[in-house]
JSON list of C-alpha atoms in Angstrom, two decimals:
[
{"chain": "R", "resi": 12, "resn": "MET", "atom": "CA", "xyz": [43.94, 54.35, 97.16]},
{"chain": "R", "resi": 13, "resn": "GLU", "atom": "CA", "xyz": [46.25, 52.76, 99.76]},
{"chain": "R", "resi": 14, "resn": "SER", "atom": "CA", "xyz": [43.98, 53.89, 102.59]},
{"chain": "R", "resi": 15, "resn": "LEU", "atom": "CA", "xyz": [41.04, 52.02, 101.05]},
{"chain": "R", "resi": 16, "resn": "ILE", "atom": "CA", "xyz": [42.80, 48.67, 100.86]},
{"chain": "R", "resi": 17, "resn": "PRO", "atom": "CA", "xyz": [42.35, 47.60, 104.52]},
{"chain": "R", "resi": 18, "resn": "ALA", "atom": "CA", "xyz": [38.65, 48.51, 104.41]},
{"chain": "R", "resi": 19, "resn": "LEU", "atom": "CA", "xyz": [38.18, 46.67, 101.11]},
{"chain": "R", "resi": 20, "resn": "LEU", "atom": "CA", "xyz": [40.03, 43.63, 102.41]},
{"chain": "R", "resi": 21, "resn": "THR", "atom": "CA", "xyz": [37.84, 43.53, 105.52]},
{"chain": "R", "resi": 22, "resn": "TRP", "atom": "CA", "xyz": [34.71, 43.87, 103.39]},
{"chain": "R", "resi": 23, "resn": "ALA", "atom": "CA", "xyz": [35.88, 41.23, 100.88]},
{"chain": "R", "resi": 24, "resn": "THR", "atom": "CA", "xyz": [36.72, 38.78, 103.69]},
{"chain": "R", "resi": 25, "resn": "ALA", "atom": "CA", "xyz": [33.20, 39.16, 105.05]},
{"chain": "R", "resi": 26, "resn": "GLN", "atom": "CA", "xyz": [31.75, 38.52, 101.57]},
{"chain": "R", "resi": 27, "resn": "GLY", "atom": "CA", "xyz": [33.66, 35.31, 100.93]},
{"chain": "R", "resi": 28, "resn": "PRO", "atom": "CA", "xyz": [36.80, 33.87, 99.32]},
{"chain": "R", "resi": 29, "resn": "ALA", "atom": "CA", "xyz": [35.79, 34.78, 95.76]},
{"chain": "R", "resi": 30, "resn": "TRP", "atom": "CA", "xyz": [35.78, 38.46, 96.69]},
{"chain": "R", "resi": 31, "resn": "VAL", "atom": "CA", "xyz": [39.19, 38.13, 98.36]},
{"chain": "R", "resi": 32, "resn": "LEU", "atom": "CA", "xyz": [40.57, 36.56, 95.17]},
{"chain": "R", "resi": 33, "resn": "LEU", "atom": "CA", "xyz": [38.99, 39.28, 93.05]},
{"chain": "R", "resi": 34, "resn": "LEU", "atom": "CA", "xyz": [40.43, 41.99, 95.28]},
{"chain": "R", "resi": 35, "resn": "GLY", "atom": "CA", "xyz": [43.85, 40.32, 95.09]},
{"chain": "R", "resi": 36, "resn": "ALA", "atom": "CA", "xyz": [43.65, 40.21, 91.30]},
{"chain": "R", "resi": 37, "resn": "LEU", "atom": "CA", "xyz": [42.68, 43.88, 91.16]},
{"chain": "R", "resi": 38, "resn": "ALA", "atom": "CA", "xyz": [45.54, 44.81, 93.47]},
{"chain": "R", "resi": 39, "resn": "GLY", "atom": "CA", "xyz": [47.96, 42.86, 91.25]},
{"chain": "R", "resi": 40, "resn": "TRP", "atom": "CA", "xyz": [46.65, 44.59, 88.15]},
{"chain": "R", "resi": 41, "resn": "TRP", "atom": "CA", "xyz": [46.94, 47.99, 89.86]},
{"chain": "R", "resi": 42, "resn": "GLN", "atom": "CA", "xyz": [50.58, 47.34, 90.81]},
{"chain": "R", "resi": 43, "resn": "HIS", "atom": "CA", "xyz": [51.39, 46.09, 87.31]},
{"chain": "R", "resi": 44, "resn": "ALA", "atom": "CA", "xyz": [49.87, 49.26, 85.79]},
{"chain": "R", "resi": 45, "resn": "ARG", "atom": "CA", "xyz": [51.91, 51.46, 88.15]},
{"chain": "R", "resi": 46, "resn": "ASP", "atom": "CA", "xyz": [55.12, 49.58, 87.32]},
{"chain": "R", "resi": 47, "resn": "ALA", "atom": "CA", "xyz": [54.42, 49.82, 83.59]},
{"chain": "R", "resi": 48, "resn": "ARG", "atom": "CA", "xyz": [53.87, 53.57, 83.90]},
{"chain": "R", "resi": 49, "resn": "ALA", "atom": "CA", "xyz": [57.17, 53.97, 85.76]},
{"chain": "R", "resi": 50, "resn": "ARG", "atom": "CA", "xyz": [59.00, 52.00, 83.05]},
{"chain": "R", "resi": 51, "resn": "GLU", "atom": "CA", "xyz": [57.34, 54.12, 80.35]},
{"chain": "R", "resi": 52, "resn": "ASP", "atom": "CA", "xyz": [58.37, 57.34, 82.11]},
{"chain": "R", "resi": 53, "resn": "ALA", "atom": "CA", "xyz": [61.97, 56.13, 82.38]},
{"chain": "R", "resi": 54, "resn": "LEU", "atom": "CA", "xyz": [62.03, 55.21, 78.68]},
{"chain": "R", "resi": 55, "resn": "ASN", "atom": "CA", "xyz": [60.59, 58.61, 77.73]},
{"chain": "R", "resi": 56, "resn": "ASP", "atom": "CA", "xyz": [63.33, 60.31, 79.77]},
{"chain": "R", "resi": 57, "resn": "LYS", "atom": "CA", "xyz": [66.01, 58.30, 77.95]},
{"chain": "R", "resi": 58, "resn": "LEU", "atom": "CA", "xyz": [64.47, 59.10, 74.55]},
{"chain": "R", "resi": 59, "resn": "LEU", "atom": "CA", "xyz": [64.30, 62.80, 75.33]},
{"chain": "R", "resi": 60, "resn": "THR", "atom": "CA", "xyz": [67.92, 62.79, 76.46]},
{"chain": "R", "resi": 61, "resn": "ALA", "atom": "CA", "xyz": [68.96, 61.03, 73.23]},
{"chain": "R", "resi": 62, "resn": "VAL", "atom": "CA", "xyz": [67.03, 63.51, 71.09]},
{"chain": "R", "resi": 63, "resn": "VAL", "atom": "CA", "xyz": [68.58, 66.50, 72.84]},
{"chain": "R", "resi": 64, "resn": "GLU", "atom": "CA", "xyz": [72.06, 65.00, 72.46]},
{"chain": "R", "resi": 65, "resn": "GLY", "atom": "CA", "xyz": [71.40, 64.32, 68.77]},
{"chain": "R", "resi": 66, "resn": "GLN", "atom": "CA", "xyz": [70.29, 67.92, 68.27]},
{"chain": "R", "resi": 67, "resn": "LYS", "atom": "CA", "xyz": [73.48, 69.18, 69.94]},
{"chain": "R", "resi": 68, "resn": "GLN", "atom": "CA", "xyz": [75.64, 66.99, 67.71]},
{"chain": "R", "resi": 69, "resn": "THR", "atom": "CA", "xyz": [73.74, 68.10, 64.60]},
{"chain": "R", "resi": 70, "resn": "TYR", "atom": "CA", "xyz": [74.16, 71.76, 65.53]},
{"chain": "R", "resi": 71, "resn": "GLU", "atom": "CA", "xyz": [77.88, 71.24, 66.12]},
{"chain": "R", "resi": 72, "resn": "ALA", "atom": "CA", "xyz": [78.27, 69.48, 62.76]},
{"chain": "R", "resi": 73, "resn": "ILE", "atom": "CA", "xyz": [76.39, 72.25, 60.92]},
{"chain": "R", "resi": 74, "resn": "SER", "atom": "CA", "xyz": [78.50, 74.89, 62.66]},
{"chain": "R", "resi": 75, "resn": "THR", "atom": "CA", "xyz": [81.71, 73.09, 61.68]},
{"chain": "R", "resi": 76, "resn": "ILE", "atom": "CA", "xyz": [80.59, 72.80, 58.04]},
{"chain": "R", "resi": 77, "resn": "ARG", "atom": "CA", "xyz": [79.58, 76.48, 58.02]},
{"chain": "R", "resi": 78, "resn": "GLU", "atom": "CA", "xyz": [82.96, 77.54, 59.36]},
{"chain": "R", "resi": 79, "resn": "ALA", "atom": "CA", "xyz": [84.73, 75.38, 56.78]},
{"chain": "R", "resi": 80, "resn": "LEU", "atom": "CA", "xyz": [82.68, 76.90, 53.94]},
{"chain": "R", "resi": 81, "resn": "ILE", "atom": "CA", "xyz": [83.43, 80.42, 55.19]},
{"chain": "R", "resi": 82, "resn": "HIS", "atom": "CA", "xyz": [87.13, 79.55, 55.29]},
{"chain": "R", "resi": 83, "resn": "ILE", "atom": "CA", "xyz": [87.01, 78.07, 51.76]},
{"chain": "R", "resi": 84, "resn": "ASN", "atom": "CA", "xyz": [85.12, 81.05, 50.37]},
{"chain": "R", "resi": 85, "resn": "ARG", "atom": "CA", "xyz": [87.65, 83.54, 51.83]},
{"chain": "R", "resi": 86, "resn": "GLY", "atom": "CA", "xyz": [90.24, 82.20, 49.44]},
{"chain": "R", "resi": 87, "resn": "ARG", "atom": "CA", "xyz": [88.09, 82.91, 46.37]},
{"chain": "R", "resi": 88, "resn": "PRO", "atom": "CA", "xyz": [88.10, 86.21, 44.50]}
]
């Protein structure tokens, strides 16, 4: 896409100012979409990390409860 920009800008300049404005608006939209995608990817990474950490903590809690129940049940006849 980046290699097309100089050619498009040259073409738009030859067509008139309205085309230059349109091309500028499209370029701005394109950059905004790329930035939004990068933010979304970063948020997804944070969410995945939080989920994995939550699963680890849940597993540790279940293991601790299981060990406590085993210990309690050893004392029963």
